[in-house]
Amino acid sequence: MQNFMINLSEDCDTIKLSPENLMDCFDCGDSDLNDFFNRDALLFQNQSLGQTHFMRHRATGKIVCAFSLSADSVKTFLLSGSRKKKVKDFIPHNKSLQSYPAFLIGRMGVATEFGGQGIGSQLLRYVRFFAMQKFPEIARFLVVDAYNKPEVLTFYQKNDFAFLFTDEKQERENLKKGADIDEPLHTRQMFYDMQRQE
Ligand SMILES: CC(C)(COP(=O)(O)OP(=O)(O)OC[C@H]1O[C@@H](n2cnc3c(N)ncnc32)[C@H](O)[C@@H]1OP(=O)(O)O)[C@@H](O)C(=O)NCCC(=O)NCCS
């Protein structure tokens, strides 16, 4: 583990994945995500299925973290009354829609050597800034299919993401996976309102 503090926006360059700027040995501790960033992300990008960026520490040249974004939506017509209200809490009543534009954080990871030091939380704030700066007024929400693991769900909750569905049963019903099956969902849908007033 490295022994210096990193401020992502001041100490790192944001680099778009390209044939000239590839990631090849990024390790965030999750093999699926590693495979995606090191092998598949450019193929997805070439098919307009998501744009990937990584953040490289200027002083050491190390890749600190990476994320990929694509277009999505929060489909409030699928939600119960109280969940719908939670999503629309900060949106004026007369701007009510059936479905709200969103950026999907398709993948994100922090390199293991930089884990547990607040980089992931900084990255979520940076992604919000990045989305609003690069694509202003395009989308209201950030959404993520978060790994259904306590530490990952806590991570997003600590960063003000909320569950779209109250519980796994509701989410299963929506996904038509059968509400009675005990097997846990692999991911949980979570959202964040980029314009919410604190
Ligand atoms: C999840 C991930 C992005 C978090 O990044 P990070 O830089 O370690 O996160 P932070 O240091 O900002 O953590 C913030 C909070 O998340 C929780 N958290 C994050 N990782 C955790 C872990 N391994 N175990 C327990 N809690 C954890 C903690 O509650 C932490 O709060 P605390 O610092 O007050 O204890 C990073 O661990 C990662 O890349 N994991 C592998 C890939 C992955 O799971 N990506 C998410 C896919 S949906």
PDB file of C-alpha atoms and ligand atoms in Angstrom:
ATOM      1  CA  MET A   1       0.000   0.000   0.000  1.00  0.00           C
ATOM      2  CA  GLN A   2       1.278   3.480  -0.834  1.00  0.00           C
ATOM      3  CA  ASN A   3       1.914   5.942   1.982  1.00  0.00           C
ATOM      4  CA  PHE A   4       0.816   9.287   0.571  1.00  0.00           C
ATOM      5  CA  MET A   5      -2.602  10.879   0.318  1.00  0.00           C
ATOM      6  CA  ILE A   6      -4.074  11.395  -3.132  1.00  0.00           C
ATOM      7  CA  ASN A   7      -6.396  14.158  -4.162  1.00  0.00           C
ATOM      8  CA  LEU A   8      -7.892  12.788  -7.370  1.00  0.00           C
ATOM      9  CA  SER A   9      -8.752  16.053  -9.063  1.00  0.00           C
ATOM     10  CA  GLU A  10      -5.456  17.762  -8.173  1.00  0.00           C
ATOM     11  CA  ASP A  11      -2.936  14.932  -8.355  1.00  0.00           C
ATOM     12  CA  CYS A  12      -4.254  12.804 -11.214  1.00  0.00           C
ATOM     13  CA  ASP A  13      -4.858  13.101 -14.938  1.00  0.00           C
ATOM     14  CA  THR A  14      -8.121  11.768 -16.328  1.00  0.00           C
ATOM     15  CA  ILE A  15      -7.363   9.739 -19.424  1.00  0.00           C
ATOM     16  CA  LYS A  16      -9.859   8.368 -21.895  1.00  0.00           C
ATOM     17  CA  LEU A  17      -9.199   4.776 -22.867  1.00  0.00           C
ATOM     18  CA  SER A  18      -7.904   4.527 -26.441  1.00  0.00           C
ATOM     19  CA  PRO A  19      -5.518   2.353 -28.483  1.00  0.00           C
ATOM     20  CA  GLU A  20      -2.758   4.786 -27.424  1.00  0.00           C
ATOM     21  CA  ASN A  21      -3.837   4.798 -23.771  1.00  0.00           C
ATOM     22  CA  LEU A  22      -4.668   1.266 -22.675  1.00  0.00           C
ATOM     23  CA  MET A  23      -4.895  -0.279 -19.230  1.00  0.00           C
ATOM     24  CA  ASP A  24      -3.121  -3.601 -19.053  1.00  0.00           C
ATOM     25  CA  CYS A  25      -2.408  -4.519 -15.477  1.00  0.00           C
ATOM     26  CA  PHE A  26      -5.064  -2.671 -13.543  1.00  0.00           C
ATOM     27  CA  ASP A  27      -5.986  -4.620 -10.413  1.00  0.00           C
ATOM     28  CA  CYS A  28      -8.942  -3.539  -8.277  1.00  0.00           C
ATOM     29  CA  GLY A  29      -9.239  -6.937  -6.610  1.00  0.00           C
ATOM     30  CA  ASP A  30     -12.201  -8.120  -8.684  1.00  0.00           C
ATOM     31  CA  SER A  31     -11.323 -10.382 -11.608  1.00  0.00           C
ATOM     32  CA  ASP A  32     -14.428  -9.555 -13.689  1.00  0.00           C
ATOM     33  CA  LEU A  33     -13.757  -5.851 -13.393  1.00  0.00           C
ATOM     34  CA  ASN A  34     -10.047  -6.342 -14.046  1.00  0.00           C
ATOM     35  CA  ASP A  35     -10.868  -8.291 -17.220  1.00  0.00           C
ATOM     36  CA  PHE A  36     -13.258  -5.582 -18.291  1.00  0.00           C
ATOM     37  CA  PHE A  37     -10.837  -2.705 -17.842  1.00  0.00           C
ATOM     38  CA  ASN A  38      -7.726  -4.517 -19.096  1.00  0.00           C
ATOM     39  CA  ARG A  39      -9.318  -6.360 -22.021  1.00  0.00           C
ATOM     40  CA  ASP A  40     -12.925  -5.561 -22.923  1.00  0.00           C
ATOM     41  CA  ALA A  41     -13.487  -1.880 -22.218  1.00  0.00           C
ATOM     42  CA  LEU A  42     -12.110  -0.633 -25.532  1.00  0.00           C
ATOM     43  CA  LEU A  43     -14.262  -3.120 -27.456  1.00  0.00           C
ATOM     44  CA  PHE A  44     -17.338  -1.885 -25.576  1.00  0.00           C
ATOM     45  CA  GLN A  45     -16.321   1.696 -26.253  1.00  0.00           C
ATOM     46  CA  ASN A  46     -15.853   1.031 -29.981  1.00  0.00           C
ATOM     47  CA  GLN A  47     -19.423  -0.274 -30.060  1.00  0.00           C
ATOM     48  CA  SER A  48     -20.712   2.861 -28.237  1.00  0.00           C
ATOM     49  CA  LEU A  49     -21.638   0.765 -25.218  1.00  0.00           C
ATOM     50  CA  GLY A  50     -19.835   2.879 -22.650  1.00  0.00           C
ATOM     51  CA  GLN A  51     -16.940   5.293 -22.363  1.00  0.00           C
ATOM     52  CA  THR A  52     -14.072   4.389 -20.041  1.00  0.00           C
ATOM     53  CA  HIS A  53     -11.649   6.709 -18.304  1.00  0.00           C
ATOM     54  CA  PHE A  54      -8.870   6.003 -15.890  1.00  0.00           C
ATOM     55  CA  MET A  55      -7.089   8.334 -13.498  1.00  0.00           C
ATOM     56  CA  ARG A  56      -3.324   8.278 -13.437  1.00  0.00           C
ATOM     57  CA  HIS A  57      -1.273   9.679 -10.600  1.00  0.00           C
ATOM     58  CA  ARG A  58       0.916  12.342 -12.186  1.00  0.00           C
ATOM     59  CA  ALA A  59       3.922  11.942  -9.882  1.00  0.00           C
ATOM     60  CA  THR A  60       4.215   8.139 -10.016  1.00  0.00           C
ATOM     61  CA  GLY A  61       2.432   7.236 -13.270  1.00  0.00           C
ATOM     62  CA  LYS A  62       0.305   4.693 -11.375  1.00  0.00           C
ATOM     63  CA  ILE A  63      -3.303   4.071 -12.362  1.00  0.00           C
ATOM     64  CA  VAL A  64      -5.351   4.867  -9.278  1.00  0.00           C
ATOM     65  CA  CYS A  65      -8.905   4.132 -10.412  1.00  0.00           C
ATOM     66  CA  ALA A  66     -11.146   3.723 -13.449  1.00  0.00           C
ATOM     67  CA  PHE A  67     -14.778   4.122 -14.389  1.00  0.00           C
ATOM     68  CA  SER A  68     -17.005   3.615 -17.359  1.00  0.00           C
ATOM     69  CA  LEU A  69     -20.171   5.569 -18.129  1.00  0.00           C
ATOM     70  CA  SER A  70     -23.083   4.964 -20.464  1.00  0.00           C
ATOM     71  CA  ALA A  71     -26.624   6.257 -20.946  1.00  0.00           C
ATOM     72  CA  ASP A  72     -29.460   4.863 -18.859  1.00  0.00           C
ATOM     73  CA  SER A  73     -32.646   5.954 -17.150  1.00  0.00           C
ATOM     74  CA  VAL A  74     -34.502   5.682 -13.861  1.00  0.00           C
ATOM     75  CA  LYS A  75     -37.808   4.113 -14.818  1.00  0.00           C
ATOM     76  CA  THR A  76     -40.121   5.412 -12.129  1.00  0.00           C
ATOM     77  CA  PHE A  77     -43.130   3.808 -13.825  1.00  0.00           C
ATOM     78  CA  LEU A  78     -41.786   0.481 -12.529  1.00  0.00           C
ATOM     79  CA  LEU A  79     -41.734   1.669  -8.920  1.00  0.00           C
ATOM     80  CA  SER A  80     -44.276   1.651  -6.126  1.00  0.00           C
ATOM     81  CA  GLY A  81     -45.718   4.992  -4.957  1.00  0.00           C
ATOM     82  CA  SER A  82     -43.332   5.507  -2.036  1.00  0.00           C
ATOM     83  CA  ARG A  83     -40.223   4.553  -4.027  1.00  0.00           C
ATOM     84  CA  LYS A  84     -41.327   6.785  -6.901  1.00  0.00           C
ATOM     85  CA  LYS A  85     -41.693   9.643  -4.428  1.00  0.00           C
ATOM     86  CA  LYS A  86     -38.178   9.027  -3.096  1.00  0.00           C
ATOM     87  CA  VAL A  87     -36.678   9.312  -6.594  1.00  0.00           C
ATOM     88  CA  LYS A  88     -38.657  12.451  -7.421  1.00  0.00           C
ATOM     89  CA  ASP A  89     -38.158  14.080  -4.019  1.00  0.00           C
ATOM     90  CA  PHE A  90     -36.101  17.009  -5.303  1.00  0.00           C
ATOM     91  CA  ILE A  91     -37.742  17.439  -8.711  1.00  0.00           C
ATOM     92  CA  PRO A  92     -40.464  20.087  -9.094  1.00  0.00           C
ATOM     93  CA  HIS A  93     -43.882  18.482  -9.248  1.00  0.00           C
ATOM     94  CA  ASN A  94     -44.708  19.940 -12.660  1.00  0.00           C
ATOM     95  CA  LYS A  95     -41.590  18.291 -14.179  1.00  0.00           C
ATOM     96  CA  SER A  96     -42.824  14.809 -13.445  1.00  0.00           C
ATOM     97  CA  LEU A  97     -41.779  12.125 -15.935  1.00  0.00           C
ATOM     98  CA  GLN A  98     -42.312   8.385 -16.313  1.00  0.00           C
ATOM     99  CA  SER A  99     -38.607   7.864 -16.738  1.00  0.00           C
ATOM    100  CA  TYR A 100     -35.658  10.140 -15.885  1.00  0.00           C
ATOM    101  CA  PRO A 101     -32.393  10.360 -17.819  1.00  0.00           C
ATOM    102  CA  ALA A 102     -29.362   8.981 -16.007  1.00  0.00           C
ATOM    103  CA  PHE A 103     -25.701   8.112 -16.430  1.00  0.00           C
ATOM    104  CA  LEU A 104     -24.933   4.516 -15.621  1.00  0.00           C
ATOM    105  CA  ILE A 105     -21.644   3.905 -13.821  1.00  0.00           C
ATOM    106  CA  GLY A 106     -21.269   0.618 -15.662  1.00  0.00           C
ATOM    107  CA  ARG A 107     -18.021  -0.289 -13.963  1.00  0.00           C
ATOM    108  CA  MET A 108     -15.771   1.352 -11.421  1.00  0.00           C
ATOM    109  CA  GLY A 109     -12.784   0.228  -9.440  1.00  0.00           C
ATOM    110  CA  VAL A 110      -9.973   1.532  -7.264  1.00  0.00           C
ATOM    111  CA  ALA A 111      -6.549  -0.121  -7.563  1.00  0.00           C
ATOM    112  CA  THR A 112      -6.022  -2.357  -4.534  1.00  0.00           C
ATOM    113  CA  GLU A 113      -2.911  -0.499  -3.427  1.00  0.00           C
ATOM    114  CA  PHE A 114      -5.031   2.663  -3.091  1.00  0.00           C
ATOM    115  CA  GLY A 115      -8.075   1.012  -1.483  1.00  0.00           C
ATOM    116  CA  GLY A 116      -9.637   2.020   1.831  1.00  0.00           C
ATOM    117  CA  GLN A 117      -8.357   5.590   1.753  1.00  0.00           C
ATOM    118  CA  GLY A 118     -11.372   7.450   0.487  1.00  0.00           C
ATOM    119  CA  ILE A 119     -10.403   7.274  -3.211  1.00  0.00           C
ATOM    120  CA  GLY A 120     -13.633   5.477  -4.191  1.00  0.00           C
ATOM    121  CA  SER A 121     -15.676   8.200  -2.486  1.00  0.00           C
ATOM    122  CA  GLN A 122     -13.624  10.904  -4.204  1.00  0.00           C
ATOM    123  CA  LEU A 123     -14.155   9.077  -7.489  1.00  0.00           C
ATOM    124  CA  LEU A 124     -17.955   9.147  -7.108  1.00  0.00           C
ATOM    125  CA  ARG A 125     -17.821  12.913  -6.509  1.00  0.00           C
ATOM    126  CA  TYR A 126     -15.501  13.259  -9.490  1.00  0.00           C
ATOM    127  CA  VAL A 127     -17.800  11.204 -11.749  1.00  0.00           C
ATOM    128  CA  ARG A 128     -20.680  13.518 -10.849  1.00  0.00           C
ATOM    129  CA  PHE A 129     -18.528  16.573 -11.661  1.00  0.00           C
ATOM    130  CA  PHE A 130     -17.255  14.927 -14.857  1.00  0.00           C
ATOM    131  CA  ALA A 131     -20.756  14.014 -16.072  1.00  0.00           C
ATOM    132  CA  MET A 132     -22.178  17.445 -15.317  1.00  0.00           C
ATOM    133  CA  GLN A 133     -19.227  19.255 -16.867  1.00  0.00           C
ATOM    134  CA  LYS A 134     -18.851  17.125 -20.011  1.00  0.00           C
ATOM    135  CA  PHE A 135     -22.523  16.495 -20.632  1.00  0.00           C
ATOM    136  CA  PRO A 136     -24.373  19.312 -18.865  1.00  0.00           C
ATOM    137  CA  GLU A 137     -28.155  19.109 -18.525  1.00  0.00           C
ATOM    138  CA  ILE A 138     -28.271  15.709 -20.228  1.00  0.00           C
ATOM    139  CA  ALA A 139     -29.117  13.616 -17.203  1.00  0.00           C
ATOM    140  CA  ARG A 140     -30.359  14.081 -13.665  1.00  0.00           C
ATOM    141  CA  PHE A 141     -29.271  10.852 -11.994  1.00  0.00           C
ATOM    142  CA  LEU A 142     -26.278   8.602 -11.562  1.00  0.00           C
ATOM    143  CA  VAL A 143     -27.240   4.937 -11.378  1.00  0.00           C
ATOM    144  CA  VAL A 144     -25.246   1.840 -10.605  1.00  0.00           C
ATOM    145  CA  ASP A 145     -25.859  -1.901 -10.446  1.00  0.00           C
ATOM    146  CA  ALA A 146     -23.917  -2.309  -7.233  1.00  0.00           C
ATOM    147  CA  TYR A 147     -22.436  -5.665  -6.307  1.00  0.00           C
ATOM    148  CA  ASN A 148     -24.726  -7.134  -3.689  1.00  0.00           C
ATOM    149  CA  LYS A 149     -21.991  -7.328  -1.059  1.00  0.00           C
ATOM    150  CA  PRO A 150     -22.295  -5.514   2.290  1.00  0.00           C
ATOM    151  CA  GLU A 151     -19.061  -3.537   1.872  1.00  0.00           C
ATOM    152  CA  VAL A 152     -19.969  -2.356  -1.643  1.00  0.00           C
ATOM    153  CA  LEU A 153     -23.563  -1.445  -0.729  1.00  0.00           C
ATOM    154  CA  THR A 154     -22.288   0.420   2.352  1.00  0.00           C
ATOM    155  CA  PHE A 155     -19.773   2.221   0.170  1.00  0.00           C
ATOM    156  CA  TYR A 156     -22.509   3.572  -2.112  1.00  0.00           C
ATOM    157  CA  GLN A 157     -24.877   4.342   0.764  1.00  0.00           C
ATOM    158  CA  LYS A 158     -22.151   6.330   2.532  1.00  0.00           C
ATOM    159  CA  ASN A 159     -21.900   8.308  -0.689  1.00  0.00           C
ATOM    160  CA  ASP A 160     -25.625   9.127  -0.715  1.00  0.00           C
ATOM    161  CA  PHE A 161     -26.742   6.526  -3.219  1.00  0.00           C
ATOM    162  CA  ALA A 162     -30.114   4.963  -2.370  1.00  0.00           C
ATOM    163  CA  PHE A 163     -31.699   1.672  -3.353  1.00  0.00           C
ATOM    164  CA  LEU A 164     -34.162   1.965  -6.196  1.00  0.00           C
ATOM    165  CA  PHE A 165     -36.253  -0.888  -4.795  1.00  0.00           C
ATOM    166  CA  THR A 166     -37.020  -1.233  -1.087  1.00  0.00           C
ATOM    167  CA  ASP A 167     -35.679  -4.775  -0.864  1.00  0.00           C
ATOM    168  CA  GLU A 168     -34.457  -7.702  -2.921  1.00  0.00           C
ATOM    169  CA  LYS A 169     -37.971  -9.193  -3.104  1.00  0.00           C
ATOM    170  CA  GLN A 170     -39.301  -6.097  -4.859  1.00  0.00           C
ATOM    171  CA  GLU A 171     -36.278  -5.949  -7.114  1.00  0.00           C
ATOM    172  CA  ARG A 172     -36.682  -9.624  -8.022  1.00  0.00           C
ATOM    173  CA  GLU A 173     -40.345  -9.117  -8.883  1.00  0.00           C
ATOM    174  CA  ASN A 174     -39.338  -6.276 -11.137  1.00  0.00           C
ATOM    175  CA  LEU A 175     -36.658  -8.368 -12.802  1.00  0.00           C
ATOM    176  CA  LYS A 176     -39.168 -11.203 -13.089  1.00  0.00           C
ATOM    177  CA  LYS A 177     -36.744 -13.488 -11.310  1.00  0.00           C
ATOM    178  CA  GLY A 178     -39.343 -14.959  -8.971  1.00  0.00           C
ATOM    179  CA  ALA A 179     -39.752 -13.309  -5.600  1.00  0.00           C
ATOM    180  CA  ASP A 180     -39.536 -16.560  -3.660  1.00  0.00           C
ATOM    181  CA  ILE A 181     -36.142 -17.762  -4.806  1.00  0.00           C
ATOM    182  CA  ASP A 182     -33.694 -17.496  -1.915  1.00  0.00           C
ATOM    183  CA  GLU A 183     -30.612 -16.988  -4.005  1.00  0.00           C
ATOM    184  CA  PRO A 184     -29.381 -13.406  -3.507  1.00  0.00           C
ATOM    185  CA  LEU A 185     -29.347 -11.018  -6.440  1.00  0.00           C
ATOM    186  CA  HIS A 186     -25.889 -10.488  -7.878  1.00  0.00           C
ATOM    187  CA  THR A 187     -26.394  -6.711  -7.979  1.00  0.00           C
ATOM    188  CA  ARG A 188     -28.732  -4.081  -6.499  1.00  0.00           C
ATOM    189  CA  GLN A 189     -29.882  -1.034  -8.432  1.00  0.00           C
ATOM    190  CA  MET A 190     -28.967   2.230  -6.727  1.00  0.00           C
ATOM    191  CA  PHE A 191     -29.396   5.872  -7.704  1.00  0.00           C
ATOM    192  CA  TYR A 192     -28.089   9.318  -6.844  1.00  0.00           C
ATOM    193  CA  ASP A 193     -29.748  12.631  -7.677  1.00  0.00           C
ATOM    194  CA  MET A 194     -26.997  14.894  -9.068  1.00  0.00           C
ATOM    195  CA  GLN A 195     -29.027  18.024  -8.336  1.00  0.00           C
ATOM    196  CA  ARG A 196     -30.252  17.148  -4.905  1.00  0.00           C
ATOM    197  CA  GLN A 197     -30.023  19.994  -2.438  1.00  0.00           C
ATOM    198  CA  GLU A 198     -28.199  18.921   0.719  1.00  0.00           C
TER     199      GLU A 198
HETATM  200  C1  LIG B   1     -15.712  -0.602  -3.754  1.00  0.00           C
HETATM  201  C2  LIG B   1     -14.494   0.294  -4.002  1.00  0.00           C
HETATM  202  C3  LIG B   1     -14.707   1.138  -5.263  1.00  0.00           C
HETATM  203  C4  LIG B   1     -14.347   1.220  -2.777  1.00  0.00           C
HETATM  204  O1  LIG B   1     -13.217   2.063  -2.981  1.00  0.00           O
HETATM  205  P1  LIG B   1     -12.377   2.607  -1.749  1.00  0.00           P
HETATM  206  O2  LIG B   1     -11.459   3.648  -2.243  1.00  0.00           O
HETATM  207  O3  LIG B   1     -11.760   1.470  -1.028  1.00  0.00           O
HETATM  208  O4  LIG B   1     -13.553   3.244  -0.871  1.00  0.00           O
HETATM  209  P2  LIG B   1     -13.467   4.354   0.272  1.00  0.00           P
HETATM  210  O5  LIG B   1     -12.142   4.310   0.938  1.00  0.00           O
HETATM  211  O6  LIG B   1     -13.917   5.637  -0.308  1.00  0.00           O
HETATM  212  O7  LIG B   1     -14.572   3.740   1.254  1.00  0.00           O
HETATM  213  C5  LIG B   1     -15.695   4.394   1.703  1.00  0.00           C
HETATM  214  C6  LIG B   1     -16.543   3.420   2.536  1.00  0.00           C
HETATM  215  O8  LIG B   1     -16.882   2.241   1.818  1.00  0.00           O
HETATM  216  C7  LIG B   1     -16.874   1.082   2.690  1.00  0.00           C
HETATM  217  N1  LIG B   1     -15.912   0.125   2.165  1.00  0.00           N
HETATM  218  C8  LIG B   1     -15.250   0.224   1.019  1.00  0.00           C
HETATM  219  N2  LIG B   1     -14.490  -0.872   0.797  1.00  0.00           N
HETATM  220  C9  LIG B   1     -14.694  -1.678   1.852  1.00  0.00           C
HETATM  221  C10 LIG B   1     -14.203  -2.957   2.218  1.00  0.00           C
HETATM  222  N3  LIG B   1     -13.339  -3.645   1.448  1.00  0.00           N
HETATM  223  N4  LIG B   1     -14.632  -3.515   3.375  1.00  0.00           N
HETATM  224  C11 LIG B   1     -15.486  -2.834   4.178  1.00  0.00           C
HETATM  225  N5  LIG B   1     -15.994  -1.623   3.877  1.00  0.00           N
HETATM  226  C12 LIG B   1     -15.587  -1.049   2.742  1.00  0.00           C
HETATM  227  C13 LIG B   1     -16.509   1.564   4.041  1.00  0.00           C
HETATM  228  O9  LIG B   1     -17.737   1.727   4.727  1.00  0.00           O
HETATM  229  C14 LIG B   1     -15.847   2.913   3.783  1.00  0.00           C
HETATM  230  O10 LIG B   1     -16.136   3.819   4.776  1.00  0.00           O
HETATM  231  P3  LIG B   1     -15.073   4.126   5.953  1.00  0.00           P
HETATM  232  O11 LIG B   1     -13.838   4.649   5.257  1.00  0.00           O
HETATM  233  O12 LIG B   1     -15.757   5.156   6.789  1.00  0.00           O
HETATM  234  O13 LIG B   1     -14.835   2.827   6.631  1.00  0.00           O
HETATM  235  C15 LIG B   1     -13.173  -0.532  -4.100  1.00  0.00           C
HETATM  236  O14 LIG B   1     -13.055  -1.326  -2.945  1.00  0.00           O
HETATM  237  C16 LIG B   1     -13.114  -1.429  -5.315  1.00  0.00           C
HETATM  238  O15 LIG B   1     -12.676  -1.019  -6.376  1.00  0.00           O
HETATM  239  N6  LIG B   1     -13.544  -2.702  -5.144  1.00  0.00           N
HETATM  240  C17 LIG B   1     -13.489  -3.706  -6.207  1.00  0.00           C
HETATM  241  C18 LIG B   1     -14.398  -3.366  -7.347  1.00  0.00           C
HETATM  242  C19 LIG B   1     -15.831  -3.094  -6.926  1.00  0.00           C
HETATM  243  O16 LIG B   1     -16.409  -3.783  -6.080  1.00  0.00           O
HETATM  244  N7  LIG B   1     -16.407  -2.069  -7.568  1.00  0.00           N
HETATM  245  C20 LIG B   1     -17.776  -1.687  -7.344  1.00  0.00           C
HETATM  246  C21 LIG B   1     -18.591  -2.424  -8.356  1.00  0.00           C
HETATM  247  S1  LIG B   1     -20.316  -2.084  -8.155  1.00  0.00           S
END
